[in-house]
């Protein structure tokens, strides 16, 4: 078993329930961890036999570009696509963070974490 991590994927998106969030947008951070059997690729050194982190990054960026009211919804879409498109992945965990959320206080970020197991 192995673990692949993508840390601090930065995206600009338009998630949120407020009208301003829909128009102005905000900065987001996505962190992703996937568990998979990496033993075959560790021996073969063949990209097709592992989890391609370029593919993971593309899924995150494409799903974050689709507007959602809730971060949970965006996270769920990311997880579903990973398990649908990458059969080698056994488990995926995603953290979606909104930087400087408009919640009436000095808060660096708000983060939701979701996971899915095959």
Short mmCIF file of N, CA and C in Angstrom, two decimals:
data_model
loop_
_atom_site.label_atom_id
_atom_site.label_comp_id
_atom_site.label_asym_id
_atom_site.label_seq_id
_atom_site.Cartn_x
_atom_site.Cartn_y
_atom_site.Cartn_z
N UNK A 1 0.85 -1.18 0.00
CA UNK A 1 0.00 0.00 0.00
C UNK A 1 0.89 1.24 0.00
N UNK A 2 0.42 2.28 -0.61
CA UNK A 2 1.16 3.53 -0.64
C UNK A 2 0.21 4.71 -0.50
N UNK A 3 0.79 5.85 -0.30
CA UNK A 3 0.03 7.08 -0.11
C UNK A 3 0.61 8.17 -1.01
N UNK A 4 -0.25 8.81 -1.78
CA UNK A 4 0.15 9.94 -2.61
C UNK A 4 -0.56 11.16 -2.07
N UNK A 5 0.19 12.24 -1.85
CA UNK A 5 -0.37 13.47 -1.31
C UNK A 5 -0.16 14.62 -2.29
N UNK A 6 -1.19 15.39 -2.49
CA UNK A 6 -1.07 16.66 -3.21
C UNK A 6 -1.42 17.73 -2.20
N UNK A 7 -0.45 18.58 -1.87
CA UNK A 7 -0.65 19.58 -0.82
C UNK A 7 -0.76 20.98 -1.41
N UNK A 8 -1.70 21.71 -0.88
CA UNK A 8 -1.86 23.13 -1.17
C UNK A 8 -2.10 23.43 -2.65
N UNK A 9 -3.05 22.71 -3.24
CA UNK A 9 -3.49 23.03 -4.61
C UNK A 9 -4.27 24.34 -4.51
N UNK A 10 -3.80 25.37 -5.16
CA UNK A 10 -4.43 26.69 -5.07
C UNK A 10 -5.35 26.91 -6.25
N UNK A 11 -6.59 27.29 -5.95
CA UNK A 11 -7.57 27.58 -7.00
C UNK A 11 -8.37 28.81 -6.61
N UNK A 12 -8.88 29.49 -7.61
CA UNK A 12 -9.80 30.60 -7.41
C UNK A 12 -11.15 30.12 -7.90
N UNK A 13 -12.17 30.20 -7.04
CA UNK A 13 -13.48 29.66 -7.40
C UNK A 13 -14.60 30.50 -6.81
N UNK A 14 -15.82 30.11 -7.09
CA UNK A 14 -17.00 30.91 -6.75
C UNK A 14 -18.00 30.14 -5.90
N UNK A 15 -17.52 29.43 -4.89
CA UNK A 15 -18.40 28.66 -4.02
C UNK A 15 -18.94 29.54 -2.89
N UNK A 16 -20.12 29.20 -2.41
CA UNK A 16 -20.69 29.89 -1.26
C UNK A 16 -22.16 30.18 -1.45
N UNK A 17 -22.80 30.52 -0.35
CA UNK A 17 -24.24 30.81 -0.35
C UNK A 17 -24.54 32.30 -0.56
N UNK A 18 -23.56 33.15 -0.31
CA UNK A 18 -23.77 34.59 -0.43
C UNK A 18 -23.70 35.04 -1.88
N UNK A 19 -24.50 36.04 -2.22
CA UNK A 19 -24.51 36.59 -3.58
C UNK A 19 -23.12 37.11 -3.95
N UNK A 20 -22.44 37.76 -3.00
CA UNK A 20 -21.10 38.31 -3.26
C UNK A 20 -20.11 37.22 -3.64
N UNK A 21 -20.21 36.06 -2.98
CA UNK A 21 -19.29 34.96 -3.27
C UNK A 21 -19.47 34.45 -4.70
N UNK A 22 -20.70 34.49 -5.18
CA UNK A 22 -21.00 34.06 -6.54
C UNK A 22 -20.39 35.01 -7.56
N UNK A 23 -20.35 36.31 -7.22
CA UNK A 23 -19.85 37.32 -8.15
C UNK A 23 -18.35 37.53 -8.04
N UNK A 24 -17.86 37.63 -6.82
CA UNK A 24 -16.46 38.01 -6.57
C UNK A 24 -15.52 36.81 -6.55
N UNK A 25 -15.97 35.72 -5.98
CA UNK A 25 -15.11 34.55 -5.86
C UNK A 25 -14.16 34.66 -4.68
N UNK A 26 -13.34 33.64 -4.54
CA UNK A 26 -12.43 33.57 -3.39
C UNK A 26 -11.29 32.61 -3.69
N UNK A 27 -10.26 32.70 -2.87
CA UNK A 27 -9.14 31.77 -2.96
C UNK A 27 -9.46 30.51 -2.16
N UNK A 28 -9.06 29.38 -2.70
CA UNK A 28 -9.27 28.09 -2.04
C UNK A 28 -7.98 27.30 -2.04
N UNK A 29 -7.89 26.42 -1.06
CA UNK A 29 -6.77 25.49 -0.96
C UNK A 29 -7.37 24.09 -0.89
N UNK A 30 -6.81 23.18 -1.68
CA UNK A 30 -7.26 21.78 -1.64
C UNK A 30 -6.05 20.90 -1.35
N UNK A 31 -6.22 20.01 -0.38
CA UNK A 31 -5.21 19.01 -0.05
C UNK A 31 -5.84 17.64 -0.28
N UNK A 32 -5.07 16.77 -0.91
CA UNK A 32 -5.61 15.48 -1.32
C UNK A 32 -4.65 14.37 -0.91
N UNK A 33 -5.21 13.27 -0.41
CA UNK A 33 -4.44 12.08 -0.08
C UNK A 33 -5.16 10.88 -0.68
N UNK A 34 -4.42 10.06 -1.40
CA UNK A 34 -5.01 8.84 -1.95
C UNK A 34 -4.15 7.63 -1.56
N UNK A 35 -4.83 6.55 -1.19
CA UNK A 35 -4.16 5.30 -0.87
C UNK A 35 -4.38 4.34 -2.03
N UNK A 36 -3.29 3.69 -2.41
CA UNK A 36 -3.34 2.73 -3.51
C UNK A 36 -2.19 1.75 -3.38
N UNK A 37 -2.32 0.63 -4.06
CA UNK A 37 -1.23 -0.34 -4.11
C UNK A 37 -0.21 0.16 -5.12
N UNK A 38 0.92 0.63 -4.64
CA UNK A 38 1.97 1.18 -5.49
C UNK A 38 3.13 0.20 -5.69
N UNK A 39 2.95 -1.05 -5.26
CA UNK A 39 4.05 -2.01 -5.32
C UNK A 39 4.45 -2.35 -6.76
N UNK A 40 3.47 -2.48 -7.65
CA UNK A 40 3.79 -2.82 -9.05
C UNK A 40 4.58 -1.70 -9.72
N UNK A 41 4.12 -0.47 -9.57
CA UNK A 41 4.82 0.66 -10.20
C UNK A 41 6.18 0.91 -9.56
N UNK A 42 6.30 0.59 -8.28
CA UNK A 42 7.59 0.77 -7.61
C UNK A 42 8.66 -0.13 -8.23
N UNK A 43 8.24 -1.27 -8.73
CA UNK A 43 9.19 -2.20 -9.38
C UNK A 43 9.34 -1.91 -10.87
N UNK A 44 8.24 -1.56 -11.54
CA UNK A 44 8.27 -1.42 -13.00
C UNK A 44 8.75 -0.05 -13.47
N UNK A 45 8.54 0.99 -12.65
CA UNK A 45 8.88 2.36 -13.04
C UNK A 45 8.06 2.82 -14.26
N UNK A 46 6.79 2.34 -14.33
CA UNK A 46 5.90 2.64 -15.44
C UNK A 46 4.73 3.50 -14.94
N UNK A 47 4.55 4.66 -15.54
CA UNK A 47 3.50 5.59 -15.12
C UNK A 47 2.11 4.98 -15.20
N UNK A 48 1.84 4.18 -16.21
CA UNK A 48 0.51 3.58 -16.39
C UNK A 48 0.14 2.61 -15.27
N UNK A 49 1.12 2.23 -14.45
CA UNK A 49 0.86 1.26 -13.37
C UNK A 49 0.77 1.94 -12.00
N UNK A 50 0.60 3.24 -11.99
CA UNK A 50 0.48 3.96 -10.72
C UNK A 50 -0.66 4.95 -10.80
N UNK A 51 -0.81 5.75 -9.77
CA UNK A 51 -1.79 6.83 -9.75
C UNK A 51 -1.09 8.09 -10.23
N UNK A 52 -1.52 8.60 -11.35
CA UNK A 52 -0.90 9.78 -11.95
C UNK A 52 -1.37 11.03 -11.22
N UNK A 53 -0.47 11.71 -10.53
CA UNK A 53 -0.88 12.90 -9.77
C UNK A 53 -1.26 14.07 -10.66
N UNK A 54 -0.87 14.04 -11.94
CA UNK A 54 -1.34 15.04 -12.90
C UNK A 54 -2.85 14.87 -13.10
N UNK A 55 -3.29 13.63 -13.19
CA UNK A 55 -4.72 13.33 -13.33
C UNK A 55 -5.48 13.79 -12.07
N UNK A 56 -4.92 13.51 -10.91
CA UNK A 56 -5.56 13.95 -9.65
C UNK A 56 -5.71 15.47 -9.61
N UNK A 57 -4.66 16.18 -9.97
CA UNK A 57 -4.68 17.64 -9.96
C UNK A 57 -5.73 18.18 -10.94
N UNK A 58 -5.84 17.56 -12.10
CA UNK A 58 -6.82 17.98 -13.10
C UNK A 58 -8.25 17.80 -12.58
N UNK A 59 -8.52 16.67 -11.92
CA UNK A 59 -9.85 16.43 -11.34
C UNK A 59 -10.18 17.52 -10.33
N UNK A 60 -9.24 17.83 -9.45
CA UNK A 60 -9.48 18.87 -8.44
C UNK A 60 -9.80 20.20 -9.10
N UNK A 61 -8.99 20.61 -10.05
CA UNK A 61 -9.20 21.92 -10.70
C UNK A 61 -10.52 21.97 -11.46
N UNK A 62 -10.86 20.90 -12.17
CA UNK A 62 -12.11 20.89 -12.92
C UNK A 62 -13.33 20.92 -12.00
N UNK A 63 -13.29 20.17 -10.93
CA UNK A 63 -14.44 20.14 -10.01
C UNK A 63 -14.56 21.43 -9.20
N UNK A 64 -13.43 22.02 -8.85
CA UNK A 64 -13.49 23.29 -8.12
C UNK A 64 -13.99 24.42 -9.01
N UNK A 65 -13.91 24.27 -10.32
CA UNK A 65 -14.40 25.29 -11.25
C UNK A 65 -15.92 25.28 -11.38
N UNK A 66 -16.56 24.21 -10.89
CA UNK A 66 -18.02 24.11 -10.93
C UNK A 66 -18.57 24.69 -9.63
N UNK A 67 -19.38 25.71 -9.74
CA UNK A 67 -19.89 26.41 -8.56
C UNK A 67 -20.77 25.52 -7.69
N UNK A 68 -20.53 25.60 -6.38
CA UNK A 68 -21.34 24.92 -5.38
C UNK A 68 -21.64 25.90 -4.26
N UNK A 69 -22.76 25.71 -3.60
CA UNK A 69 -23.05 26.52 -2.42
C UNK A 69 -22.18 26.05 -1.25
N UNK A 70 -21.98 24.75 -1.17
CA UNK A 70 -21.27 24.17 -0.02
C UNK A 70 -19.95 23.52 -0.44
N UNK A 71 -18.94 23.66 0.41
CA UNK A 71 -17.65 23.02 0.16
C UNK A 71 -17.79 21.50 0.17
N UNK A 72 -18.72 21.00 0.98
CA UNK A 72 -18.94 19.57 1.04
C UNK A 72 -19.33 19.00 -0.32
N UNK A 73 -20.11 19.76 -1.06
CA UNK A 73 -20.57 19.33 -2.38
C UNK A 73 -19.40 19.24 -3.36
N UNK A 74 -18.54 20.25 -3.35
CA UNK A 74 -17.35 20.23 -4.21
C UNK A 74 -16.44 19.07 -3.84
N UNK A 75 -16.24 18.84 -2.55
CA UNK A 75 -15.39 17.75 -2.08
C UNK A 75 -15.94 16.39 -2.51
N UNK A 76 -17.24 16.23 -2.41
CA UNK A 76 -17.88 14.97 -2.80
C UNK A 76 -17.66 14.68 -4.28
N UNK A 77 -17.82 15.71 -5.12
CA UNK A 77 -17.62 15.53 -6.56
C UNK A 77 -16.18 15.12 -6.86
N UNK A 78 -15.22 15.72 -6.17
CA UNK A 78 -13.81 15.36 -6.36
C UNK A 78 -13.59 13.89 -6.02
N UNK A 79 -14.10 13.45 -4.88
CA UNK A 79 -13.92 12.07 -4.44
C UNK A 79 -14.58 11.07 -5.39
N UNK A 80 -15.79 11.37 -5.83
CA UNK A 80 -16.50 10.47 -6.75
C UNK A 80 -15.72 10.31 -8.05
N UNK A 81 -15.24 11.41 -8.59
CA UNK A 81 -14.47 11.32 -9.85
C UNK A 81 -13.19 10.53 -9.68
N UNK A 82 -12.49 10.73 -8.57
CA UNK A 82 -11.24 9.99 -8.35
C UNK A 82 -11.51 8.49 -8.34
N UNK A 83 -12.52 8.06 -7.59
CA UNK A 83 -12.82 6.63 -7.52
C UNK A 83 -13.38 6.10 -8.84
N UNK A 84 -14.11 6.92 -9.58
CA UNK A 84 -14.64 6.50 -10.88
C UNK A 84 -13.56 6.39 -11.94
N UNK A 85 -12.62 7.32 -11.95
CA UNK A 85 -11.66 7.41 -13.04
C UNK A 85 -10.33 6.70 -12.78
N UNK A 86 -10.02 6.42 -11.52
CA UNK A 86 -8.71 5.83 -11.22
C UNK A 86 -8.92 4.55 -10.40
N UNK A 87 -9.04 3.42 -11.07
CA UNK A 87 -9.37 2.16 -10.40
C UNK A 87 -8.36 1.72 -9.34
N UNK A 88 -7.13 2.17 -9.46
CA UNK A 88 -6.08 1.77 -8.51
C UNK A 88 -6.29 2.37 -7.12
N UNK A 89 -7.03 3.46 -7.02
CA UNK A 89 -7.23 4.15 -5.74
C UNK A 89 -8.20 3.35 -4.87
N UNK A 90 -7.77 3.05 -3.63
CA UNK A 90 -8.60 2.34 -2.66
C UNK A 90 -9.34 3.31 -1.73
N UNK A 91 -8.69 4.42 -1.42
CA UNK A 91 -9.27 5.41 -0.51
C UNK A 91 -8.77 6.79 -0.90
N UNK A 92 -9.65 7.78 -0.79
CA UNK A 92 -9.25 9.16 -1.05
C UNK A 92 -9.79 10.04 0.06
N UNK A 93 -8.97 11.01 0.46
CA UNK A 93 -9.35 11.99 1.48
C UNK A 93 -9.05 13.36 0.92
N UNK A 94 -10.02 14.26 0.99
CA UNK A 94 -9.82 15.61 0.47
C UNK A 94 -10.17 16.64 1.53
N UNK A 95 -9.33 17.66 1.63
CA UNK A 95 -9.60 18.84 2.46
C UNK A 95 -9.82 20.00 1.51
N UNK A 96 -10.96 20.67 1.63
CA UNK A 96 -11.24 21.86 0.83
C UNK A 96 -11.33 23.03 1.80
N UNK A 97 -10.47 24.02 1.58
CA UNK A 97 -10.39 25.18 2.47
C UNK A 97 -10.72 26.47 1.73
N UNK A 98 -11.56 27.29 2.35
CA UNK A 98 -11.85 28.62 1.83
C UNK A 98 -10.96 29.58 2.61
N UNK A 99 -10.11 30.32 1.90
CA UNK A 99 -9.19 31.26 2.52
C UNK A 99 -9.95 32.56 2.83
N UNK A 100 -9.73 33.11 4.01
CA UNK A 100 -10.39 34.35 4.44
C UNK A 100 -11.90 34.32 4.19
N UNK A 101 -12.62 33.38 4.80
CA UNK A 101 -14.05 33.28 4.55
C UNK A 101 -14.81 34.50 5.11
N UNK A 102 -15.88 34.89 4.44
CA UNK A 102 -16.66 36.05 4.89
C UNK A 102 -17.62 35.67 6.01
N UNK A 103 -17.08 35.43 7.21
CA UNK A 103 -17.93 34.98 8.32
C UNK A 103 -17.93 35.97 9.48
N UNK A 104 -17.56 37.20 9.20
CA UNK A 104 -17.66 38.23 10.22
C UNK A 104 -16.60 38.15 11.31
N UNK A 105 -15.42 37.72 10.97
CA UNK A 105 -14.34 37.64 11.94
C UNK A 105 -13.02 37.46 11.23
N UNK A 106 -11.95 37.49 11.99
CA UNK A 106 -10.61 37.31 11.44
C UNK A 106 -10.27 35.82 11.47
N UNK A 107 -10.64 35.11 10.40
CA UNK A 107 -10.43 33.67 10.30
C UNK A 107 -9.57 33.40 9.07
N UNK A 108 -8.46 32.73 9.27
CA UNK A 108 -7.54 32.45 8.16
C UNK A 108 -8.20 31.60 7.09
N UNK A 109 -8.84 30.51 7.51
CA UNK A 109 -9.52 29.64 6.55
C UNK A 109 -10.49 28.74 7.28
N UNK A 110 -11.46 28.25 6.52
CA UNK A 110 -12.38 27.23 7.02
C UNK A 110 -12.19 26.01 6.13
N UNK A 111 -12.12 24.83 6.75
CA UNK A 111 -11.80 23.61 6.01
C UNK A 111 -12.83 22.52 6.28
N UNK A 112 -13.22 21.83 5.23
CA UNK A 112 -14.02 20.61 5.41
C UNK A 112 -13.17 19.44 4.91
N UNK A 113 -13.35 18.31 5.55
CA UNK A 113 -12.63 17.09 5.16
C UNK A 113 -13.65 16.01 4.89
N UNK A 114 -13.48 15.33 3.75
CA UNK A 114 -14.33 14.19 3.38
C UNK A 114 -13.45 13.07 2.88
N UNK A 115 -13.94 11.85 3.05
CA UNK A 115 -13.20 10.70 2.53
C UNK A 115 -14.17 9.69 1.92
N UNK A 116 -13.63 8.89 1.03
CA UNK A 116 -14.39 7.79 0.41
C UNK A 116 -13.48 6.59 0.26
N UNK A 117 -14.05 5.42 0.49
CA UNK A 117 -13.32 4.16 0.34
C UNK A 117 -14.02 3.34 -0.74
N UNK A 118 -13.22 2.70 -1.57
CA UNK A 118 -13.78 1.85 -2.63
C UNK A 118 -14.45 0.66 -2.00
#
